[in-house]
Amino acid sequence: MKPQEAIVLFQNYQRKRQSPESVVYDYARSIEKILTQLQRRDSWQSINSSEIEDIVLSWTCKVSTKQKYLAQMRSFLNFCYHKGYHTLSWSAIFLPRVPKSEAHYLTEEQVHTLLEYDMDEGIRVSILLILSTGMRISEALSLTKNQLKKAELVEGLYQVSVLGKCRKLRSVFIPQDIVAYSLQYACNHTKDQILDLPYWKIQQKLKKITKDLGFYFSAHTLRHTYLTFLVKNKWDLYKVQRLAGHSTVAITSRYLHATDYELAETAKLVNNLLQSTP
């Protein structure tokens, strides 16, 4: 079997599992890139784990990005192994350890600067949907016109169910003006989805905006910004967890970095006590 045939079968498998098209595309692109760099497309069934690790670990990108490429290749090989297309077990591929880091987010000033930037309407809709709800980019891309039209109004926000990670449904709440703006934009194209831009195009345009504005952010940074704002405004962490669609509150606790100023204020109480002691 040729590698391209196996990739197509893997994509169909992902679609059956209801993976968003952006995820299906990203996996296929990563696997294609690795096989192309290995120059083993005709003899791909004889590649070993060391070859895959060596080529990915040699790339000049972040460790987290290398880990993502290797994890995606593992998923592909796991599928091929169980289908009998390849004899290499996914578990043979080593994943580099990535140190845990705090979630990157935009400051209020950066958010205002971003929203004042002159950009394509489709990109603006993408940014507003993610920034106002904390949706993942894949969730925003799967949002349909029908969902917004039939959304229920709850406390002045439209409640919409989206399919998150591990195919788990969760609710997001979209401001009325952003729903109206999104539907107005969607009227200009025939796709069922609100956004007519593919995943790679959004990422490409966001990179250009970051270059023009002079500060880095991605679609996921916008999600982090939304969640950080909630934590910074002292929302209950368990409520934020539900809005984020996180499996555990430990993941949500990454956003506690935004409240360091509160820890400093607490620590200052002891200093005040010491200064008042005769």
mmCIF file with all atom_site columns, N, CA, C and O in Angstrom, residues 23-74:
data_model
loop_
_atom_site.group_PDB
_atom_site.id
_atom_site.type_symbol
_atom_site.label_atom_id
_atom_site.label_alt_id
_atom_site.label_comp_id
_atom_site.label_asym_id
_atom_site.label_entity_id
_atom_site.label_seq_id
_atom_site.pdbx_PDB_ins_code
_atom_site.Cartn_x
_atom_site.Cartn_y
_atom_site.Cartn_z
_atom_site.occupancy
_atom_site.B_iso_or_equiv
_atom_site.pdbx_formal_charge
_atom_site.auth_seq_id
_atom_site.auth_comp_id
_atom_site.auth_asym_id
_atom_site.auth_atom_id
_atom_site.pdbx_PDB_model_num
ATOM 1   N N  . VAL A 1 23 ? -8.448 19.398 12.213 1.00 0.00 ? 23 VAL A N  1
ATOM 2   C CA . VAL A 1 23 ? -7.585 18.385 12.837 1.00 0.00 ? 23 VAL A CA 1
ATOM 3   C C  . VAL A 1 23 ? -7.174 17.344 11.801 1.00 0.00 ? 23 VAL A C  1
ATOM 4   O O  . VAL A 1 23 ? -6.007 16.953 11.725 1.00 0.00 ? 23 VAL A O  1
ATOM 5   N N  . VAL A 1 24 ? -8.132 16.899 10.992 1.00 0.00 ? 24 VAL A N  1
ATOM 6   C CA . VAL A 1 24 ? -7.855 15.915 9.941  1.00 0.00 ? 24 VAL A CA 1
ATOM 7   C C  . VAL A 1 24 ? -6.785 16.456 8.988  1.00 0.00 ? 24 VAL A C  1
ATOM 8   O O  . VAL A 1 24 ? -5.834 15.748 8.628  1.00 0.00 ? 24 VAL A O  1
ATOM 9   N N  . TYR A 1 25 ? -6.937 17.704 8.610  1.00 0.00 ? 25 TYR A N  1
ATOM 10  C CA . TYR A 1 25 ? -5.976 18.343 7.697  1.00 0.00 ? 25 TYR A CA 1
ATOM 11  C C  . TYR A 1 25 ? -4.599 18.452 8.345  1.00 0.00 ? 25 TYR A C  1
ATOM 12  O O  . TYR A 1 25 ? -3.576 18.152 7.715  1.00 0.00 ? 25 TYR A O  1
ATOM 13  N N  . ASP A 1 26 ? -4.560 18.874 9.611  1.00 0.00 ? 26 ASP A N  1
ATOM 14  C CA . ASP A 1 26 ? -3.289 19.081 10.305 1.00 0.00 ? 26 ASP A CA 1
ATOM 15  C C  . ASP A 1 26 ? -2.516 17.777 10.446 1.00 0.00 ? 26 ASP A C  1
ATOM 16  O O  . ASP A 1 26 ? -1.298 17.746 10.255 1.00 0.00 ? 26 ASP A O  1
ATOM 17  N N  . TYR A 1 27 ? -3.214 16.702 10.770 1.00 0.00 ? 27 TYR A N  1
ATOM 18  C CA . TYR A 1 27 ? -2.563 15.386 10.888 1.00 0.00 ? 27 TYR A CA 1
ATOM 19  C C  . TYR A 1 27 ? -1.972 14.968 9.544  1.00 0.00 ? 27 TYR A C  1
ATOM 20  O O  . TYR A 1 27 ? -0.820 14.532 9.468  1.00 0.00 ? 27 TYR A O  1
ATOM 21  N N  . ALA A 1 28 ? -2.767 15.082 8.490  1.00 0.00 ? 28 ALA A N  1
ATOM 22  C CA . ALA A 1 28 ? -2.306 14.657 7.161  1.00 0.00 ? 28 ALA A CA 1
ATOM 23  C C  . ALA A 1 28 ? -1.087 15.462 6.724  1.00 0.00 ? 28 ALA A C  1
ATOM 24  O O  . ALA A 1 28 ? -0.129 14.913 6.176  1.00 0.00 ? 28 ALA A O  1
ATOM 25  N N  . ARG A 1 29 ? -1.114 16.775 6.994  1.00 0.00 ? 29 ARG A N  1
ATOM 26  C CA . ARG A 1 29 ? 0.006  17.637 6.610  1.00 0.00 ? 29 ARG A CA 1
ATOM 27  C C  . ARG A 1 29 ? 1.281  17.237 7.349  1.00 0.00 ? 29 ARG A C  1
ATOM 28  O O  . ARG A 1 29 ? 2.371  17.179 6.755  1.00 0.00 ? 29 ARG A O  1
ATOM 29  N N  . SER A 1 30 ? 1.164  16.933 8.637  1.00 0.00 ? 30 SER A N  1
ATOM 30  C CA . SER A 1 30 ? 2.331  16.553 9.442  1.00 0.00 ? 30 SER A CA 1
ATOM 31  C C  . SER A 1 30 ? 2.915  15.227 8.974  1.00 0.00 ? 30 SER A C  1
ATOM 32  O O  . SER A 1 30 ? 4.136  15.082 8.841  1.00 0.00 ? 30 SER A O  1
ATOM 33  N N  . ILE A 1 31 ? 2.040  14.252 8.718  1.00 0.00 ? 31 ILE A N  1
ATOM 34  C CA . ILE A 1 31 ? 2.508  12.931 8.285  1.00 0.00 ? 31 ILE A CA 1
ATOM 35  C C  . ILE A 1 31 ? 3.173  13.032 6.924  1.00 0.00 ? 31 ILE A C  1
ATOM 36  O O  . ILE A 1 31 ? 4.234  12.437 6.681  1.00 0.00 ? 31 ILE A O  1
ATOM 37  N N  . GLU A 1 32 ? 2.569  13.790 6.010  1.00 0.00 ? 32 GLU A N  1
ATOM 38  C CA . GLU A 1 32 ? 3.157  14.006 4.678  1.00 0.00 ? 32 GLU A CA 1
ATOM 39  C C  . GLU A 1 32 ? 4.540  14.635 4.794  1.00 0.00 ? 32 GLU A C  1
ATOM 40  O O  . GLU A 1 32 ? 5.475  14.255 4.097  1.00 0.00 ? 32 GLU A O  1
ATOM 41  N N  . LYS A 1 33 ? 4.665  15.622 5.679  1.00 0.00 ? 33 LYS A N  1
ATOM 42  C CA . LYS A 1 33 ? 5.936  16.324 5.850  1.00 0.00 ? 33 LYS A CA 1
ATOM 43  C C  . LYS A 1 33 ? 7.021  15.375 6.325  1.00 0.00 ? 33 LYS A C  1
ATOM 44  O O  . LYS A 1 33 ? 8.155  15.397 5.806  1.00 0.00 ? 33 LYS A O  1
ATOM 45  N N  . ILE A 1 34 ? 6.695  14.527 7.290  1.00 0.00 ? 34 ILE A N  1
ATOM 46  C CA . ILE A 1 34 ? 7.690  13.585 7.830  1.00 0.00 ? 34 ILE A CA 1
ATOM 47  C C  . ILE A 1 34 ? 8.109  12.582 6.769  1.00 0.00 ? 34 ILE A C  1
ATOM 48  O O  . ILE A 1 34 ? 9.312  12.338 6.565  1.00 0.00 ? 34 ILE A O  1
ATOM 49  N N  . LEU A 1 35 ? 7.151  12.010 6.056  1.00 0.00 ? 35 LEU A N  1
ATOM 50  C CA . LEU A 1 35 ? 7.474  11.009 5.033  1.00 0.00 ? 35 LEU A CA 1
ATOM 51  C C  . LEU A 1 35 ? 8.270  11.624 3.890  1.00 0.00 ? 35 LEU A C  1
ATOM 52  O O  . LEU A 1 35 ? 9.169  10.985 3.328  1.00 0.00 ? 35 LEU A O  1
ATOM 53  N N  . THR A 1 36 ? 7.942  12.867 3.529  1.00 0.00 ? 36 THR A N  1
ATOM 54  C CA . THR A 1 36 ? 8.679  13.552 2.462  1.00 0.00 ? 36 THR A CA 1
ATOM 55  C C  . THR A 1 36 ? 10.119 13.813 2.871  1.00 0.00 ? 36 THR A C  1
ATOM 56  O O  . THR A 1 36 ? 11.055 13.590 2.089  1.00 0.00 ? 36 THR A O  1
ATOM 57  N N  . GLN A 1 37 ? 10.318 14.263 4.105  1.00 0.00 ? 37 GLN A N  1
ATOM 58  C CA . GLN A 1 37 ? 11.672 14.550 4.600  1.00 0.00 ? 37 GLN A CA 1
ATOM 59  C C  . GLN A 1 37 ? 12.492 13.263 4.730  1.00 0.00 ? 37 GLN A C  1
ATOM 60  O O  . GLN A 1 37 ? 13.705 13.269 4.545  1.00 0.00 ? 37 GLN A O  1
ATOM 61  N N  . LEU A 1 38 ? 11.819 12.161 5.039  1.00 0.00 ? 38 LEU A N  1
ATOM 62  C CA . LEU A 1 38 ? 12.520 10.881 5.150  1.00 0.00 ? 38 LEU A CA 1
ATOM 63  C C  . LEU A 1 38 ? 12.944 10.343 3.792  1.00 0.00 ? 38 LEU A C  1
ATOM 64  O O  . LEU A 1 38 ? 13.837 9.486  3.699  1.00 0.00 ? 38 LEU A O  1
ATOM 65  N N  . GLN A 1 39 ? 12.288 10.852 2.723  1.00 0.00 ? 39 GLN A N  1
ATOM 66  C CA . GLN A 1 39 ? 12.553 10.401 1.358  1.00 0.00 ? 39 GLN A CA 1
ATOM 67  C C  . GLN A 1 39 ? 12.366 8.888  1.237  1.00 0.00 ? 39 GLN A C  1
ATOM 68  O O  . GLN A 1 39 ? 13.135 8.182  0.588  1.00 0.00 ? 39 GLN A O  1
ATOM 69  N N  . ARG A 1 40 ? 11.306 8.425  1.934  1.00 0.00 ? 40 ARG A N  1
ATOM 70  C CA . ARG A 1 40 ? 11.054 6.982  1.933  1.00 0.00 ? 40 ARG A CA 1
ATOM 71  C C  . ARG A 1 40 ? 9.601  6.703  1.554  1.00 0.00 ? 40 ARG A C  1
ATOM 72  O O  . ARG A 1 40 ? 8.992  5.757  2.051  1.00 0.00 ? 40 ARG A O  1
ATOM 73  N N  . ARG A 1 41 ? 9.059  7.516  0.689  1.00 0.00 ? 41 ARG A N  1
ATOM 74  C CA . ARG A 1 41 ? 7.650  7.363  0.337  1.00 0.00 ? 41 ARG A CA 1
ATOM 75  C C  . ARG A 1 41 ? 7.379  6.020  -0.342 1.00 0.00 ? 41 ARG A C  1
ATOM 76  O O  . ARG A 1 41 ? 6.320  5.413  -0.140 1.00 0.00 ? 41 ARG A O  1
ATOM 77  N N  . ASP A 1 42 ? 8.340  5.537  -1.144 1.00 0.00 ? 42 ASP A N  1
ATOM 78  C CA . ASP A 1 42 ? 8.127  4.268  -1.844 1.00 0.00 ? 42 ASP A CA 1
ATOM 79  C C  . ASP A 1 42 ? 8.404  3.062  -0.950 1.00 0.00 ? 42 ASP A C  1
ATOM 80  O O  . ASP A 1 42 ? 7.920  1.969  -1.221 1.00 0.00 ? 42 ASP A O  1
ATOM 81  N N  . SER A 1 43 ? 9.208  3.283  0.086  1.00 0.00 ? 43 SER A N  1
ATOM 82  C CA . SER A 1 43 ? 9.538  2.166  0.988  1.00 0.00 ? 43 SER A CA 1
ATOM 83  C C  . SER A 1 43 ? 9.177  2.518  2.423  1.00 0.00 ? 43 SER A C  1
ATOM 84  O O  . SER A 1 43 ? 9.884  2.166  3.351  1.00 0.00 ? 43 SER A O  1
ATOM 85  N N  . TRP A 1 44 ? 8.066  3.212  2.582  1.00 0.00 ? 44 TRP A N  1
ATOM 86  C CA . TRP A 1 44 ? 7.675  3.715  3.891  1.00 0.00 ? 44 TRP A CA 1
ATOM 87  C C  . TRP A 1 44 ? 7.352  2.605  4.888  1.00 0.00 ? 44 TRP A C  1
ATOM 88  O O  . TRP A 1 44 ? 7.471  2.789  6.094  1.00 0.00 ? 44 TRP A O  1
ATOM 89  N N  . GLN A 1 45 ? 6.989  1.427  4.390  1.00 0.00 ? 45 GLN A N  1
ATOM 90  C CA . GLN A 1 45 ? 6.615  0.341  5.291  1.00 0.00 ? 45 GLN A CA 1
ATOM 91  C C  . GLN A 1 45 ? 7.806  -0.287 5.997  1.00 0.00 ? 45 GLN A C  1
ATOM 92  O O  . GLN A 1 45 ? 7.632  -1.086 6.905  1.00 0.00 ? 45 GLN A O  1
ATOM 93  N N  . SER A 1 46 ? 9.009  0.117  5.606  1.00 0.00 ? 46 SER A N  1
ATOM 94  C CA . SER A 1 46 ? 10.194 -0.424 6.275  1.00 0.00 ? 46 SER A CA 1
ATOM 95  C C  . SER A 1 46 ? 10.879 0.613  7.171  1.00 0.00 ? 46 SER A C  1
ATOM 96  O O  . SER A 1 46 ? 11.936 0.350  7.722  1.00 0.00 ? 46 SER A O  1
ATOM 97  N N  . ILE A 1 47 ? 10.273 1.786  7.329  1.00 0.00 ? 47 ILE A N  1
ATOM 98  C CA . ILE A 1 47 ? 10.894 2.801  8.192  1.00 0.00 ? 47 ILE A CA 1
ATOM 99  C C  . ILE A 1 47 ? 10.837 2.344  9.646  1.00 0.00 ? 47 ILE A C  1
ATOM 100 O O  . ILE A 1 47 ? 9.943  1.614  10.067 1.00 0.00 ? 47 ILE A O  1
ATOM 101 N N  . ASN A 1 48 ? 11.834 2.790  10.427 1.00 0.00 ? 48 ASN A N  1
ATOM 102 C CA . ASN A 1 48 ? 11.854 2.438  11.843 1.00 0.00 ? 48 ASN A CA 1
ATOM 103 C C  . ASN A 1 48 ? 11.698 3.692  12.701 1.00 0.00 ? 48 ASN A C  1
ATOM 104 O O  . ASN A 1 48 ? 11.740 4.815  12.194 1.00 0.00 ? 48 ASN A O  1
ATOM 105 N N  . SER A 1 49 ? 11.526 3.493  13.981 1.00 0.00 ? 49 SER A N  1
ATOM 106 C CA . SER A 1 49 ? 11.254 4.600  14.893 1.00 0.00 ? 49 SER A CA 1
ATOM 107 C C  . SER A 1 49 ? 12.407 5.588  14.970 1.00 0.00 ? 49 SER A C  1
ATOM 108 O O  . SER A 1 49 ? 12.201 6.798  15.084 1.00 0.00 ? 49 SER A O  1
ATOM 109 N N  . SER A 1 50 ? 13.657 5.087  14.897 1.00 0.00 ? 50 SER A N  1
ATOM 110 C CA . SER A 1 50 ? 14.829 5.965  14.990 1.00 0.00 ? 50 SER A CA 1
ATOM 111 C C  . SER A 1 50 ? 14.879 6.954  13.833 1.00 0.00 ? 50 SER A C  1
ATOM 112 O O  . SER A 1 50 ? 15.240 8.121  14.010 1.00 0.00 ? 50 SER A O  1
ATOM 113 N N  . GLU A 1 51 ? 14.533 6.484  12.634 1.00 0.00 ? 51 GLU A N  1
ATOM 114 C CA . GLU A 1 51 ? 14.514 7.371  11.468 1.00 0.00 ? 51 GLU A CA 1
ATOM 115 C C  . GLU A 1 51 ? 13.526 8.514  11.670 1.00 0.00 ? 51 GLU A C  1
ATOM 116 O O  . GLU A 1 51 ? 13.821 9.679  11.378 1.00 0.00 ? 51 GLU A O  1
ATOM 117 N N  . ILE A 1 52 ? 12.337 8.167  12.159 1.00 0.00 ? 52 ILE A N  1
ATOM 118 C CA . ILE A 1 52 ? 11.303 9.181  12.388 1.00 0.00 ? 52 ILE A CA 1
ATOM 119 C C  . ILE A 1 52 ? 11.743 10.171 13.454 1.00 0.00 ? 52 ILE A C  1
ATOM 120 O O  . ILE A 1 52 ? 11.615 11.391 13.284 1.00 0.00 ? 52 ILE A O  1
ATOM 121 N N  . GLU A 1 53 ? 12.254 9.659  14.578 1.00 0.00 ? 53 GLU A N  1
ATOM 122 C CA . GLU A 1 53 ? 12.700 10.520 15.681 1.00 0.00 ? 53 GLU A CA 1
ATOM 123 C C  . GLU A 1 53 ? 13.824 11.449 15.238 1.00 0.00 ? 53 GLU A C  1
ATOM 124 O O  . GLU A 1 53 ? 13.810 12.649 15.532 1.00 0.00 ? 53 GLU A O  1
ATOM 125 N N  . ASP A 1 54 ? 14.801 10.893 14.519 1.00 0.00 ? 54 ASP A N  1
ATOM 126 C CA . ASP A 1 54 ? 15.975 11.686 14.108 1.00 0.00 ? 54 ASP A CA 1
ATOM 127 C C  . ASP A 1 54 ? 15.582 12.846 13.208 1.00 0.00 ? 54 ASP A C  1
ATOM 128 O O  . ASP A 1 54 ? 16.085 13.966 13.364 1.00 0.00 ? 54 ASP A O  1
ATOM 129 N N  . ILE A 1 55 ? 14.679 12.595 12.257 1.00 0.00 ? 55 ILE A N  1
ATOM 130 C CA . ILE A 1 55 ? 14.325 13.659 11.323 1.00 0.00 ? 55 ILE A CA 1
ATOM 131 C C  . ILE A 1 55 ? 13.514 14.747 12.016 1.00 0.00 ? 55 ILE A C  1
ATOM 132 O O  . ILE A 1 55 ? 13.757 15.943 11.814 1.00 0.00 ? 55 ILE A O  1
ATOM 133 N N  . VAL A 1 56 ? 12.579 14.379 12.882 1.00 0.00 ? 56 VAL A N  1
ATOM 134 C CA . VAL A 1 56 ? 11.740 15.383 13.551 1.00 0.00 ? 56 VAL A CA 1
ATOM 135 C C  . VAL A 1 56 ? 12.549 16.156 14.591 1.00 0.00 ? 56 VAL A C  1
ATOM 136 O O  . VAL A 1 56 ? 12.432 17.389 14.677 1.00 0.00 ? 56 VAL A O  1
ATOM 137 N N  . LEU A 1 57 ? 13.369 15.466 15.372 1.00 0.00 ? 57 LEU A N  1
ATOM 138 C CA . LEU A 1 57 ? 14.149 16.130 16.419 1.00 0.00 ? 57 LEU A CA 1
ATOM 139 C C  . LEU A 1 57 ? 15.237 17.039 15.845 1.00 0.00 ? 57 LEU A C  1
ATOM 140 O O  . LEU A 1 57 ? 15.769 17.897 16.548 1.00 0.00 ? 57 LEU A O  1
ATOM 141 N N  . SER A 1 58 ? 15.554 16.858 14.558 1.00 0.00 ? 58 SER A N  1
ATOM 142 C CA . SER A 1 58 ? 16.573 17.705 13.925 1.00 0.00 ? 58 SER A CA 1
ATOM 143 C C  . SER A 1 58 ? 15.994 19.033 13.433 1.00 0.00 ? 58 SER A C  1
ATOM 144 O O  . SER A 1 58 ? 16.739 19.951 13.079 1.00 0.00 ? 58 SER A O  1
ATOM 145 N N  . TRP A 1 59 ? 14.673 19.152 13.406 1.00 0.00 ? 59 TRP A N  1
ATOM 146 C CA . TRP A 1 59 ? 14.042 20.378 12.905 1.00 0.00 ? 59 TRP A CA 1
ATOM 147 C C  . TRP A 1 59 ? 14.241 21.535 13.875 1.00 0.00 ? 59 TRP A C  1
ATOM 148 O O  . TRP A 1 59 ? 14.309 21.349 15.097 1.00 0.00 ? 59 TRP A O  1
ATOM 149 N N  . THR A 1 60 ? 14.348 22.723 13.315 1.00 0.00 ? 60 THR A N  1
ATOM 150 C CA . THR A 1 60 ? 14.552 23.927 14.133 1.00 0.00 ? 60 THR A CA 1
ATOM 151 C C  . THR A 1 60 ? 13.198 24.521 14.519 1.00 0.00 ? 60 THR A C  1
ATOM 152 O O  . THR A 1 60 ? 12.746 25.505 13.944 1.00 0.00 ? 60 THR A O  1
ATOM 153 N N  . CYS A 1 61 ? 12.549 23.879 15.457 1.00 0.00 ? 61 CYS A N  1
ATOM 154 C CA . CYS A 1 61 ? 11.280 24.369 15.985 1.00 0.00 ? 61 CYS A CA 1
ATOM 155 C C  . CYS A 1 61 ? 11.217 24.066 17.477 1.00 0.00 ? 61 CYS A C  1
ATOM 156 O O  . CYS A 1 61 ? 12.118 23.417 18.017 1.00 0.00 ? 61 CYS A O  1
ATOM 157 N N  . LYS A 1 62 ? 10.193 24.533 18.143 1.00 0.00 ? 62 LYS A N  1
ATOM 158 C CA . LYS A 1 62 ? 10.074 24.338 19.577 1.00 0.00 ? 62 LYS A CA 1
ATOM 159 C C  . LYS A 1 62 ? 9.913  22.848 19.910 1.00 0.00 ? 62 LYS A C  1
ATOM 160 O O  . LYS A 1 62 ? 9.414  22.072 19.095 1.00 0.00 ? 62 LYS A O  1
ATOM 161 N N  . VAL A 1 63 ? 10.334 22.488 21.116 1.00 0.00 ? 63 VAL A N  1
ATOM 162 C CA . VAL A 1 63 ? 10.221 21.093 21.560 1.00 0.00 ? 63 VAL A CA 1
ATOM 163 C C  . VAL A 1 63 ? 8.764  20.656 21.545 1.00 0.00 ? 63 VAL A C  1
ATOM 164 O O  . VAL A 1 63 ? 8.443  19.529 21.169 1.00 0.00 ? 63 VAL A O  1
ATOM 165 N N  . SER A 1 64 ? 7.872  21.558 21.933 1.00 0.00 ? 64 SER A N  1
ATOM 166 C CA . SER A 1 64 ? 6.445  21.223 21.947 1.00 0.00 ? 64 SER A CA 1
ATOM 167 C C  . SER A 1 64 ? 5.933  20.921 20.540 1.00 0.00 ? 64 SER A C  1
ATOM 168 O O  . SER A 1 64 ? 5.068  20.063 20.359 1.00 0.00 ? 64 SER A O  1
ATOM 169 N N  . THR A 1 65 ? 6.478  21.622 19.535 1.00 0.00 ? 65 THR A N  1
ATOM 170 C CA . THR A 1 65 ? 6.073  21.385 18.148 1.00 0.00 ? 65 THR A CA 1
ATOM 171 C C  . THR A 1 65 ? 6.583  20.028 17.672 1.00 0.00 ? 65 THR A C  1
ATOM 172 O O  . THR A 1 65 ? 5.876  19.280 16.990 1.00 0.00 ? 65 THR A O  1
ATOM 173 N N  . LYS A 1 66 ? 7.816  19.701 18.052 1.00 0.00 ? 66 LYS A N  1
ATOM 174 C CA . LYS A 1 66 ? 8.385  18.387 17.702 1.00 0.00 ? 66 LYS A CA 1
ATOM 175 C C  . LYS A 1 66 ? 7.560  17.281 18.341 1.00 0.00 ? 66 LYS A C  1
ATOM 176 O O  . LYS A 1 66 ? 7.296  16.249 17.718 1.00 0.00 ? 66 LYS A O  1
ATOM 177 N N  . GLN A 1 67 ? 7.178  17.496 19.589 1.00 0.00 ? 67 GLN A N  1
ATOM 178 C CA . GLN A 1 67 ? 6.355  16.506 20.280 1.00 0.00 ? 67 GLN A CA 1
ATOM 179 C C  . GLN A 1 67 ? 5.024  16.305 19.558 1.00 0.00 ? 67 GLN A C  1
ATOM 180 O O  . GLN A 1 67 ? 4.537  15.177 19.429 1.00 0.00 ? 67 GLN A O  1
ATOM 181 N N  . LYS A 1 68 ? 4.448  17.415 19.063 1.00 0.00 ? 68 LYS A N  1
ATOM 182 C CA . LYS A 1 68 ? 3.172  17.325 18.351 1.00 0.00 ? 68 LYS A CA 1
ATOM 183 C C  . LYS A 1 68 ? 3.317  16.491 17.081 1.00 0.00 ? 68 LYS A C  1
ATOM 184 O O  . LYS A 1 68 ? 2.491  15.614 16.803 1.00 0.00 ? 68 LYS A O  1
ATOM 185 N N  . TYR A 1 69 ? 4.388  16.744 16.298 1.00 0.00 ? 69 TYR A N  1
ATOM 186 C CA . TYR A 1 69 ? 4.620  15.988 15.068 1.00 0.00 ? 69 TYR A CA 1
ATOM 187 C C  . TYR A 1 69 ? 4.769  14.497 15.360 1.00 0.00 ? 69 TYR A C  1
ATOM 188 O O  . TYR A 1 69 ? 4.189  13.651 14.670 1.00 0.00 ? 69 TYR A O  1
ATOM 189 N N  . LEU A 1 70 ? 5.554  14.166 16.387 1.00 0.00 ? 70 LEU A N  1
ATOM 190 C CA . LEU A 1 70 ? 5.789  12.765 16.720 1.00 0.00 ? 70 LEU A CA 1
ATOM 191 C C  . LEU A 1 70 ? 4.515  12.099 17.240 1.00 0.00 ? 70 LEU A C  1
ATOM 192 O O  . LEU A 1 70 ? 4.246  10.938 16.940 1.00 0.00 ? 70 LEU A O  1
ATOM 193 N N  . ALA A 1 71 ? 3.728  12.833 18.016 1.00 0.00 ? 71 ALA A N  1
ATOM 194 C CA . ALA A 1 71 ? 2.472  12.287 18.539 1.00 0.00 ? 71 ALA A CA 1
ATOM 195 C C  . ALA A 1 71 ? 1.494  12.009 17.398 1.00 0.00 ? 71 ALA A C  1
ATOM 196 O O  . ALA A 1 71 ? 0.775  10.996 17.400 1.00 0.00 ? 71 ALA A O  1
ATOM 197 N N  . GLN A 1 72 ? 1.453  12.911 16.406 1.00 0.00 ? 72 GLN A N  1
ATOM 198 C CA . GLN A 1 72 ? 0.570  12.712 15.262 1.00 0.00 ? 72 GLN A CA 1
ATOM 199 C C  . GLN A 1 72 ? 1.017  11.503 14.433 1.00 0.00 ? 72 GLN A C  1
ATOM 200 O O  . GLN A 1 72 ? 0.193  10.727 13.951 1.00 0.00 ? 72 GLN A O  1
ATOM 201 N N  . MET A 1 73 ? 2.344  11.333 14.298 1.00 0.00 ? 73 MET A N  1
ATOM 202 C CA . MET A 1 73 ? 2.866  10.176 13.570 1.00 0.00 ? 73 MET A CA 1
ATOM 203 C C  . MET A 1 73 ? 2.560  8.888  14.325 1.00 0.00 ? 73 MET A C  1
ATOM 204 O O  . MET A 1 73 ? 2.253  7.858  13.715 1.00 0.00 ? 73 MET A O  1
ATOM 205 N N  . ARG A 1 74 ? 2.617  8.946  15.644 1.00 0.00 ? 74 ARG A N  1
ATOM 206 C CA . ARG A 1 74 ? 2.279  7.780  16.459 1.00 0.00 ? 74 ARG A CA 1
ATOM 207 C C  . ARG A 1 74 ? 0.829  7.366  16.245 1.00 0.00 ? 74 ARG A C  1
ATOM 208 O O  . ARG A 1 74 ? 0.519  6.174  16.132 1.00 0.00 ? 74 ARG A O  1
#
